[in-house]
Amino acid sequence: MTQLTMAKSINEGLRRAMADDPRVLVMGEDIGKLGGVFRITDGLLDEFGAKRVIDTPLAEAGIMGTAVGLAFRGFRPVVEIQFDGFVYPAFDQIVCQVAKLHYRTQGNVTMPITIRIPWAGGVGAAEHHSESPEAYFVHTSGLRVVAVSNPQDAYVMLRQAIASDDPVVYFEPKRLYHQKGEVDLDMDVADAPPMGVARVAREGEDVTLLTYGAQVATALDAATAAEDEGVSIEVIDLRSISPVDYRTVTASVRKTGRVVVTHEAAREAGVGAELIASVTEQCFHYLEAPPVRVTGFDIPYPPAKLEKHHLPDLDRILDAVDRVLDRPNSLTTAEAGS
Amino acid sequence: MTMMHTLSPTADHATDTDDVARLITPDGERLADRELDPWVADVDAEALRGLYRDMTVVRRIDTEGVALQRQGQLGLWAPCQGQEATQVGTARAFRADDFVFPSYREIGVGFVRGAAPADFVLAWRGEAHSTYNPYDLNTATPQIIIGAQALHAVGYGMGITFDGTDQVAAAYFGDGATSQGDVNEAMVFASSFRAPVVFVCTNNQWAISEPVTVQAKFPIAGRAPGFGIPSLRVDGNDVLACLAAMRWATDHARTGNGPVFLEAVTYRMGPHTTSDDPTRYRDKDEVERWRRRDPLARVEALLRRRDEFSDEFARDVAAEADRWGAEVRAATLNARTKEPIEILDHVYAEPHVGLDAQRADFAAYLGSFSDAVAGGEAR
Ligand SMILES: Cc1ncc(C[n+]2csc(CCOP(=O)(O)OP(=O)(O)O)c2C)c(N)n1
């Protein structure tokens, strides 16, 4: 075990995946000499050379489309999208080509492409640098979509994503890049929990709190705070948001009977909507209260000085917990006031 | 080497379709061309007859496709009549291990690559998106997203250079596609990485109802040099010129000189697809002008001038074409529609719990019908 930042653990994941398999290559903007704008690919160019660490022209559709061609030829490209908000020019290649080629070719052509996306907000960035586009990809059949929340998962799930014969959209919370955690780099990745399996990040009895990515930390803070008020929250880190591990999710909901979902992305047709619909289908008779979503607002990502109001914080989560527990909350206060 | 044909700015390049590299005139006269001739020095009368035969069979498959669509056997068909020389001439220049990324209209390319009769029709019938294993023909699934395949060819070509082999990748797309970002990004990537890629732009004058002048105000081949890619504007109705140009292009790419761009100037004689009505947007005179440049008639005229086109040969070719037509028809009529549950196959390469659950539910639902029948009998 070593203490590593998430940035470093991802870097190690790339390095070891490339060392183990000569068909793995990384490609993206500025990933060579600079090591990427977040330095995630630091040192890889020196170690593996320019044929496997490819500084591409500045063209996201170009990066994704050539990755498709490389996959056709049997390579396993790991693509870095510089920032979440810049994945949209590549969207067509991802949803029409990367996601569908295995199906379209009746399984003859595989697309083992890993799409790494530095993701989401909370870092005071400029416009288009803090987006949470995961729902677009979750809605696309043929893709797997994962979001990591700690350095250990970041390392293991990256290795698993690269090893997968399916395309994986791999979201890296920028907010967590420099947080340290224990990482076992020498673990046998095959023995680790598969990337599709959710993790109970904290056990609890009264409310199930579902989340993923950087929001896991906020959810855990909320659980700690709730404990002071005598409320026991079970926090589930989904890890994979397509497919969702509903076995773990529904086991928790059947225990607690109450569900809160939190994510940074906007609410409408978001991942929370899907989670609650599925939980309601599968656990309706166990539910003690209507599930509640705590999400970003349905607005374009706000300017940095205001983003703290958009990002669901500990207090908004606790307010939702009060709602599912039928305790006084912002809605009852508003009603009483009117 | 830049083999750019004369690309003086033309006032109206849509009508200036004679500003092309050409080896056979519409009347069947063989023109000498210092640059192209060496690439087809080996093409004797026998080889020319082979090209004629290919084009005739492709035309027959196309005719059959249209007929099958009209009879309700196919949902749609994208005809290639008029473009046989572009498709056959260029595709005959490939090696079997080169990899081709076609659009939806490259019937002749598929034929040359060895497609089976069913491969031409089952996708249009709606039985499967792709009817062959791309690795069997070294030809990707036909692409419907305009221009996307240009990038795939470049990525594949980059892979060729990484592997250090001497194959070539090729992408086929239309004049309309050259407006797409993907095609332009493909040229940037191909040039930056010196990828062994040949871009074949089939300029058939129309993108559904939009004339090429909506996409370009300058001959399309003139764009490639701006990306650092040599290009050639070739007569797309001249199968010999297409073969020569493509041999030059593949050789250029194969020997480590990077990408090449060919613009084949041709004409789509029929509708864009069987759903299209070209009488709404183009006039009869234009179609008739192009009919006089027919790619098959041109080779026939050349062979006749040399007394190399016998009635017997014509009969043989016609019989072979008819055989193909019959096989394509049989493949259509004998198509097996997959079982309903197979709709869920191959979405992922590895098990996926979400889809596995849907499969179980759907299987139970499908099973409920046989239960109902069995239950009914029991009553
Ligand atoms: C991205 C995209 N936009 C629009 C279409 C609809 N569409 C299909 S074919 C076509 C015209 C293509 O023209 P061109 O590239 O010249 O090729 P051609 O069909 O003439 O061979 C259009 C607009 C499409 N298939 N894909």
mmCIF file of N, CA and C in Angstrom, chain B residues 17-111:
data_model
loop_
_atom_site.group_PDB
_atom_site.id
_atom_site.type_symbol
_atom_site.label_atom_id
_atom_site.label_comp_id
_atom_site.label_asym_id
_atom_site.label_seq_id
_atom_site.Cartn_x
_atom_site.Cartn_y
_atom_site.Cartn_z
ATOM 1 N N THR B 17 -16.466 19.714 -65.871
ATOM 2 C CA THR B 17 -16.135 18.353 -65.454
ATOM 3 C C THR B 17 -15.093 17.703 -66.350
ATOM 4 N N ASP B 18 -14.639 18.423 -67.368
ATOM 5 C CA ASP B 18 -13.604 17.849 -68.224
ATOM 6 C C ASP B 18 -12.200 18.184 -67.744
ATOM 7 N N ASP B 19 -12.126 18.970 -66.695
ATOM 8 C CA ASP B 19 -10.815 19.301 -66.151
ATOM 9 C C ASP B 19 -10.365 18.165 -65.246
ATOM 10 N N VAL B 20 -10.100 17.033 -65.878
ATOM 11 C CA VAL B 20 -9.808 15.806 -65.144
ATOM 12 C C VAL B 20 -8.724 15.007 -65.871
ATOM 13 N N ALA B 21 -8.076 14.128 -65.125
ATOM 14 C CA ALA B 21 -7.151 13.189 -65.769
ATOM 15 C C ALA B 21 -7.972 12.096 -66.441
ATOM 16 N N ARG B 22 -7.643 11.800 -67.701
ATOM 17 C CA ARG B 22 -8.491 10.881 -68.473
ATOM 18 C C ARG B 22 -7.624 10.048 -69.418
ATOM 19 N N LEU B 23 -7.988 8.796 -69.578
ATOM 20 C CA LEU B 23 -7.241 7.925 -70.490
ATOM 21 C C LEU B 23 -8.101 7.421 -71.653
ATOM 22 N N ILE B 24 -9.422 7.405 -71.415
ATOM 23 C CA ILE B 24 -10.313 6.969 -72.504
ATOM 24 C C ILE B 24 -11.381 8.052 -72.681
ATOM 25 N N THR B 25 -11.554 8.482 -73.903
ATOM 26 C CA THR B 25 -12.589 9.493 -74.137
ATOM 27 C C THR B 25 -13.957 8.816 -74.132
ATOM 28 N N PRO B 26 -15.009 9.606 -74.010
ATOM 29 C CA PRO B 26 -16.350 9.025 -74.067
ATOM 30 C C PRO B 26 -16.599 8.238 -75.359
ATOM 31 N N ASP B 27 -15.865 8.537 -76.425
ATOM 32 C CA ASP B 27 -16.034 7.786 -77.672
ATOM 33 C C ASP B 27 -15.149 6.554 -77.750
ATOM 34 N N GLY B 28 -14.385 6.319 -76.734
ATOM 35 C CA GLY B 28 -13.571 5.117 -76.730
ATOM 36 C C GLY B 28 -12.182 5.310 -77.314
ATOM 37 N N GLU B 29 -11.775 6.544 -77.426
ATOM 38 C CA GLU B 29 -10.420 6.786 -77.933
ATOM 39 C C GLU B 29 -9.453 6.758 -76.753
ATOM 40 N N ARG B 30 -8.342 6.075 -76.934
ATOM 41 C CA ARG B 30 -7.338 5.980 -75.875
ATOM 42 C C ARG B 30 -6.430 7.198 -75.948
ATOM 43 N N LEU B 31 -6.399 7.969 -74.879
ATOM 44 C CA LEU B 31 -5.551 9.146 -74.822
ATOM 45 C C LEU B 31 -4.237 8.778 -74.139
ATOM 46 N N ALA B 32 -3.174 9.390 -74.578
ATOM 47 C CA ALA B 32 -1.902 9.171 -73.887
ATOM 48 C C ALA B 32 -1.798 10.144 -72.716
ATOM 49 N N ASP B 33 -1.237 9.652 -71.614
ATOM 50 C CA ASP B 33 -1.025 10.532 -70.466
ATOM 51 C C ASP B 33 0.295 10.130 -69.822
ATOM 52 N N ARG B 34 1.217 11.057 -69.851
ATOM 53 C CA ARG B 34 2.575 10.753 -69.425
ATOM 54 C C ARG B 34 2.615 10.245 -67.968
ATOM 55 N N GLU B 35 1.777 10.825 -67.137
ATOM 56 C CA GLU B 35 1.837 10.460 -65.722
ATOM 57 C C GLU B 35 1.057 9.181 -65.403
ATOM 58 N N LEU B 36 -0.083 9.045 -66.048
ATOM 59 C CA LEU B 36 -0.918 7.888 -65.705
ATOM 60 C C LEU B 36 -0.541 6.621 -66.467
ATOM 61 N N ASP B 37 -0.083 6.780 -67.696
ATOM 62 C CA ASP B 37 0.160 5.593 -68.530
ATOM 63 C C ASP B 37 1.030 4.515 -67.869
ATOM 64 N N PRO B 38 2.138 4.909 -67.240
ATOM 65 C CA PRO B 38 2.986 3.857 -66.662
ATOM 66 C C PRO B 38 2.246 2.977 -65.651
ATOM 67 N N TRP B 39 1.202 3.513 -65.029
ATOM 68 C CA TRP B 39 0.509 2.749 -63.988
ATOM 69 C C TRP B 39 -0.432 1.694 -64.566
ATOM 70 N N VAL B 40 -0.711 1.806 -65.881
ATOM 71 C CA VAL B 40 -1.607 0.802 -66.476
ATOM 72 C C VAL B 40 -0.980 0.180 -67.720
ATOM 73 N N ALA B 41 0.346 0.215 -67.748
ATOM 74 C CA ALA B 41 1.049 -0.343 -68.915
ATOM 75 C C ALA B 41 0.725 -1.824 -69.101
ATOM 76 N N ASP B 42 0.421 -2.508 -68.000
ATOM 77 C CA ASP B 42 0.155 -3.949 -68.071
ATOM 78 C C ASP B 42 -1.286 -4.265 -68.450
ATOM 79 N N VAL B 43 -2.133 -3.267 -68.520
ATOM 80 C CA VAL B 43 -3.557 -3.544 -68.751
ATOM 81 C C VAL B 43 -3.796 -3.774 -70.241
ATOM 82 N N ASP B 44 -3.876 -5.027 -70.611
ATOM 83 C CA ASP B 44 -4.106 -5.382 -72.020
ATOM 84 C C ASP B 44 -5.605 -5.552 -72.270
ATOM 85 N N ALA B 45 -5.943 -5.996 -73.442
ATOM 86 C CA ALA B 45 -7.357 -6.123 -73.799
ATOM 87 C C ALA B 45 -8.072 -7.078 -72.845
ATOM 88 N N GLU B 46 -7.388 -8.148 -72.472
ATOM 89 C CA GLU B 46 -7.987 -9.123 -71.567
ATOM 90 C C GLU B 46 -8.338 -8.470 -70.219
ATOM 91 N N ALA B 47 -7.385 -7.699 -69.704
ATOM 92 C CA ALA B 47 -7.610 -7.023 -68.424
ATOM 93 C C ALA B 47 -8.726 -5.981 -68.554
ATOM 94 N N LEU B 48 -8.756 -5.305 -69.678
ATOM 95 C CA LEU B 48 -9.824 -4.316 -69.899
ATOM 96 C C LEU B 48 -11.191 -5.006 -69.917
ATOM 97 N N ARG B 49 -11.206 -6.172 -70.583
ATOM 98 C CA ARG B 49 -12.470 -6.919 -70.600
ATOM 99 C C ARG B 49 -12.870 -7.322 -69.180
ATOM 100 N N GLY B 50 -11.868 -7.630 -68.355
ATOM 101 C CA GLY B 50 -12.159 -7.963 -66.954
ATOM 102 C C GLY B 50 -12.819 -6.794 -66.227
ATOM 103 N N LEU B 51 -12.322 -5.599 -66.486
ATOM 104 C CA LEU B 51 -12.910 -4.414 -65.843
ATOM 105 C C LEU B 51 -14.331 -4.190 -66.358
ATOM 106 N N TYR B 52 -14.501 -4.440 -67.649
ATOM 107 C CA TYR B 52 -15.840 -4.284 -68.241
ATOM 108 C C TYR B 52 -16.810 -5.282 -67.598
ATOM 109 N N ARG B 53 -16.311 -6.491 -67.443
ATOM 110 C CA ARG B 53 -17.135 -7.534 -66.832
ATOM 111 C C ARG B 53 -17.525 -7.126 -65.403
ATOM 112 N N ASP B 54 -16.567 -6.681 -64.606
ATOM 113 C CA ASP B 54 -16.860 -6.241 -63.234
ATOM 114 C C ASP B 54 -17.965 -5.183 -63.239
ATOM 115 N N MET B 55 -17.794 -4.204 -64.094
ATOM 116 C CA MET B 55 -18.749 -3.087 -64.097
ATOM 117 C C MET B 55 -20.139 -3.560 -64.521
ATOM 118 N N THR B 56 -20.153 -4.498 -65.462
ATOM 119 C CA THR B 56 -21.447 -5.008 -65.929
ATOM 120 C C THR B 56 -22.162 -5.773 -64.812
ATOM 121 N N VAL B 57 -21.407 -6.579 -64.097
ATOM 122 C CA VAL B 57 -22.024 -7.325 -62.994
ATOM 123 C C VAL B 57 -22.515 -6.349 -61.912
ATOM 124 N N VAL B 58 -21.704 -5.360 -61.609
ATOM 125 C CA VAL B 58 -22.098 -4.383 -60.583
ATOM 126 C C VAL B 58 -23.387 -3.676 -61.020
ATOM 127 N N ARG B 59 -23.443 -3.310 -62.291
ATOM 128 C CA ARG B 59 -24.669 -2.650 -62.766
ATOM 129 C C ARG B 59 -25.871 -3.581 -62.621
ATOM 130 N N ARG B 60 -25.629 -4.854 -62.876
ATOM 131 C CA ARG B 60 -26.739 -5.822 -62.777
ATOM 132 C C ARG B 60 -27.200 -5.975 -61.327
ATOM 133 N N ILE B 61 -26.241 -6.037 -60.415
ATOM 134 C CA ILE B 61 -26.597 -6.132 -58.989
ATOM 135 C C ILE B 61 -27.409 -4.889 -58.602
ATOM 136 N N ASP B 62 -26.976 -3.754 -59.103
ATOM 137 C CA ASP B 62 -27.663 -2.501 -58.794
ATOM 138 C C ASP B 62 -29.092 -2.509 -59.330
ATOM 139 N N THR B 63 -29.229 -2.947 -60.574
ATOM 140 C CA THR B 63 -30.567 -3.009 -61.170
ATOM 141 C C THR B 63 -31.465 -3.937 -60.366
ATOM 142 N N GLU B 64 -30.884 -5.056 -59.960
ATOM 143 C CA GLU B 64 -31.659 -6.020 -59.188
ATOM 144 C C GLU B 64 -32.090 -5.403 -57.845
ATOM 145 N N GLY B 65 -31.159 -4.661 -57.243
ATOM 146 C CA GLY B 65 -31.471 -4.016 -55.965
ATOM 147 C C GLY B 65 -32.643 -3.064 -56.095
ATOM 148 N N VAL B 66 -32.613 -2.253 -57.155
ATOM 149 C CA VAL B 66 -33.719 -1.314 -57.369
ATOM 150 C C VAL B 66 -35.025 -2.083 -57.555
ATOM 151 N N ALA B 67 -34.957 -3.139 -58.381
ATOM 152 C CA ALA B 67 -36.173 -3.918 -58.653
ATOM 153 C C ALA B 67 -36.707 -4.545 -57.368
ATOM 154 N N LEU B 68 -35.813 -5.094 -56.574
ATOM 155 C CA LEU B 68 -36.244 -5.737 -55.329
ATOM 156 C C LEU B 68 -36.873 -4.712 -54.381
ATOM 157 N N GLN B 69 -36.335 -3.512 -54.398
ATOM 158 C CA GLN B 69 -36.946 -2.485 -53.542
ATOM 159 C C GLN B 69 -38.339 -2.152 -54.058
ATOM 160 N N ARG B 70 -38.457 -2.019 -55.376
ATOM 161 C CA ARG B 70 -39.765 -1.667 -55.947
ATOM 162 C C ARG B 70 -40.794 -2.759 -55.680
ATOM 163 N N GLN B 71 -40.310 -3.975 -55.555
ATOM 164 C CA GLN B 71 -41.222 -5.092 -55.284
ATOM 165 C C GLN B 71 -41.471 -5.280 -53.794
ATOM 166 N N GLY B 72 -40.944 -4.384 -52.999
ATOM 167 C CA GLY B 72 -41.216 -4.450 -51.562
ATOM 168 C C GLY B 72 -40.328 -5.425 -50.808
ATOM 169 N N GLN B 73 -39.302 -5.950 -51.487
ATOM 170 C CA GLN B 73 -38.427 -6.907 -50.809
ATOM 171 C C GLN B 73 -37.318 -6.222 -50.021
ATOM 172 N N LEU B 74 -36.978 -5.019 -50.422
ATOM 173 C CA LEU B 74 -35.960 -4.252 -49.705
ATOM 174 C C LEU B 74 -36.601 -2.951 -49.233
ATOM 175 N N GLY B 75 -36.178 -2.493 -48.078
ATOM 176 C CA GLY B 75 -36.741 -1.247 -47.554
ATOM 177 C C GLY B 75 -36.232 -0.033 -48.302
ATOM 178 N N LEU B 76 -34.989 -0.130 -48.767
ATOM 179 C CA LEU B 76 -34.350 1.023 -49.404
ATOM 180 C C LEU B 76 -33.198 0.489 -50.249
ATOM 181 N N TRP B 77 -32.787 1.287 -51.215
ATOM 182 C CA TRP B 77 -31.609 0.946 -52.026
ATOM 183 C C TRP B 77 -30.944 2.240 -52.443
ATOM 184 N N ALA B 78 -29.629 2.248 -52.419
ATOM 185 C CA ALA B 78 -28.879 3.439 -52.858
ATOM 186 C C ALA B 78 -28.145 3.082 -54.146
ATOM 187 N N PRO B 79 -28.703 3.459 -55.286
ATOM 188 C CA PRO B 79 -28.156 2.994 -56.573
ATOM 189 C C PRO B 79 -26.796 3.605 -56.885
ATOM 190 N N CYS B 80 -26.031 2.860 -57.663
ATOM 191 C CA CYS B 80 -24.695 3.354 -58.029
ATOM 192 C C CYS B 80 -24.527 3.457 -59.536
ATOM 193 N N GLN B 81 -25.626 3.389 -60.295
ATOM 194 C CA GLN B 81 -25.482 3.444 -61.752
ATOM 195 C C GLN B 81 -24.790 4.734 -62.170
ATOM 196 N N GLY B 82 -23.793 4.597 -63.029
ATOM 197 C CA GLY B 82 -22.989 5.740 -63.458
ATOM 198 C C GLY B 82 -21.654 5.794 -62.739
ATOM 199 N N GLN B 83 -21.600 5.180 -61.554
ATOM 200 C CA GLN B 83 -20.389 5.265 -60.737
ATOM 201 C C GLN B 83 -19.565 3.973 -60.761
ATOM 202 N N GLU B 84 -19.904 3.074 -61.687
ATOM 203 C CA GLU B 84 -19.233 1.762 -61.695
ATOM 204 C C GLU B 84 -17.737 1.885 -61.948
ATOM 205 N N ALA B 85 -17.358 2.821 -62.806
ATOM 206 C CA ALA B 85 -15.928 2.926 -63.131
ATOM 207 C C ALA B 85 -15.134 3.423 -61.932
ATOM 208 N N THR B 86 -15.689 4.390 -61.229
ATOM 209 C CA THR B 86 -15.010 4.907 -60.037
ATOM 210 C C THR B 86 -14.801 3.777 -59.035
ATOM 211 N N GLN B 87 -15.868 3.022 -58.816
ATOM 212 C CA GLN B 87 -15.809 2.003 -57.768
ATOM 213 C C GLN B 87 -14.913 0.831 -58.169
ATOM 214 N N VAL B 88 -15.133 0.308 -59.363
ATOM 215 C CA VAL B 88 -14.362 -0.862 -59.797
ATOM 216 C C VAL B 88 -12.910 -0.472 -60.069
ATOM 217 N N GLY B 89 -12.720 0.633 -60.755
ATOM 218 C CA GLY B 89 -11.355 1.044 -61.126
ATOM 219 C C GLY B 89 -10.489 1.281 -59.892
ATOM 220 N N THR B 90 -11.031 1.992 -58.915
ATOM 221 C CA THR B 90 -10.220 2.259 -57.723
ATOM 222 C C THR B 90 -10.025 0.983 -56.909
ATOM 223 N N ALA B 91 -11.087 0.222 -56.728
ATOM 224 C CA ALA B 91 -10.988 -0.947 -55.842
ATOM 225 C C ALA B 91 -10.060 -2.017 -56.398
ATOM 226 N N ARG B 92 -9.948 -2.086 -57.728
ATOM 227 C CA ARG B 92 -9.054 -3.087 -58.331
ATOM 228 C C ARG B 92 -7.584 -2.793 -58.025
ATOM 229 N N ALA B 93 -7.294 -1.623 -57.501
ATOM 230 C CA ALA B 93 -5.905 -1.279 -57.197
ATOM 231 C C ALA B 93 -5.468 -1.773 -55.816
ATOM 232 N N PHE B 94 -6.428 -2.233 -54.997
ATOM 233 C CA PHE B 94 -6.058 -2.656 -53.637
ATOM 234 C C PHE B 94 -5.431 -4.032 -53.631
ATOM 235 N N ARG B 95 -4.667 -4.273 -52.578
ATOM 236 C CA ARG B 95 -4.265 -5.620 -52.227
ATOM 237 C C ARG B 95 -5.325 -6.177 -51.284
ATOM 238 N N ALA B 96 -5.395 -7.508 -51.200
ATOM 239 C CA ALA B 96 -6.422 -8.110 -50.338
ATOM 240 C C ALA B 96 -6.255 -7.667 -48.894
ATOM 241 N N ASP B 97 -5.027 -7.419 -48.443
ATOM 242 C CA ASP B 97 -4.825 -7.071 -47.041
ATOM 243 C C ASP B 97 -4.907 -5.569 -46.782
ATOM 244 N N ASP B 98 -5.194 -4.771 -47.789
ATOM 245 C CA ASP B 98 -5.511 -3.361 -47.535
ATOM 246 C C ASP B 98 -6.895 -3.304 -46.896
ATOM 247 N N PHE B 99 -7.183 -2.207 -46.208
ATOM 248 C CA PHE B 99 -8.464 -2.152 -45.496
ATOM 249 C C PHE B 99 -9.271 -0.950 -45.983
ATOM 250 N N VAL B 100 -10.517 -1.229 -46.345
ATOM 251 C CA VAL B 100 -11.341 -0.213 -46.986
ATOM 252 C C VAL B 100 -12.521 0.178 -46.089
ATOM 253 N N PHE B 101 -12.772 1.474 -45.993
ATOM 254 C CA PHE B 101 -13.903 1.989 -45.233
ATOM 255 C C PHE B 101 -14.876 2.676 -46.209
ATOM 256 N N PRO B 102 -15.917 1.980 -46.631
ATOM 257 C CA PRO B 102 -16.807 2.517 -47.661
ATOM 258 C C PRO B 102 -17.988 3.299 -47.090
ATOM 259 N N SER B 103 -18.685 4.004 -47.945
ATOM 260 C CA SER B 103 -19.986 4.560 -47.576
ATOM 261 C C SER B 103 -21.044 3.523 -47.985
ATOM 262 N N TYR B 104 -22.285 3.944 -48.024
ATOM 263 C CA TYR B 104 -23.404 3.029 -48.299
ATOM 264 C C TYR B 104 -23.598 2.771 -49.794
ATOM 265 N N ARG B 105 -22.873 3.503 -50.671
ATOM 266 C CA ARG B 105 -23.164 3.403 -52.112
ATOM 267 C C ARG B 105 -22.103 2.588 -52.858
ATOM 268 N N GLU B 106 -21.099 2.053 -52.145
ATOM 269 C CA GLU B 106 -19.966 1.429 -52.829
ATOM 270 C C GLU B 106 -20.224 -0.041 -53.176
ATOM 271 N N ILE B 107 -21.242 -0.270 -53.968
ATOM 272 C CA ILE B 107 -21.587 -1.632 -54.363
ATOM 273 C C ILE B 107 -20.421 -2.261 -55.128
ATOM 274 N N GLY B 108 -19.836 -1.492 -56.018
ATOM 275 C CA GLY B 108 -18.732 -1.998 -56.833
ATOM 276 C C GLY B 108 -17.489 -2.295 -56.004
ATOM 277 N N VAL B 109 -17.264 -1.506 -54.985
ATOM 278 C CA VAL B 109 -16.116 -1.761 -54.115
ATOM 279 C C VAL B 109 -16.339 -3.073 -53.373
ATOM 280 N N GLY B 110 -17.545 -3.242 -52.858
ATOM 281 C CA GLY B 110 -17.881 -4.481 -52.156
ATOM 282 C C GLY B 110 -17.724 -5.683 -53.078
ATOM 283 N N PHE B 111 -18.155 -5.522 -54.320
ATOM 284 C CA PHE B 111 -18.046 -6.623 -55.289
ATOM 285 C C PHE B 111 -16.582 -7.002 -55.502
#
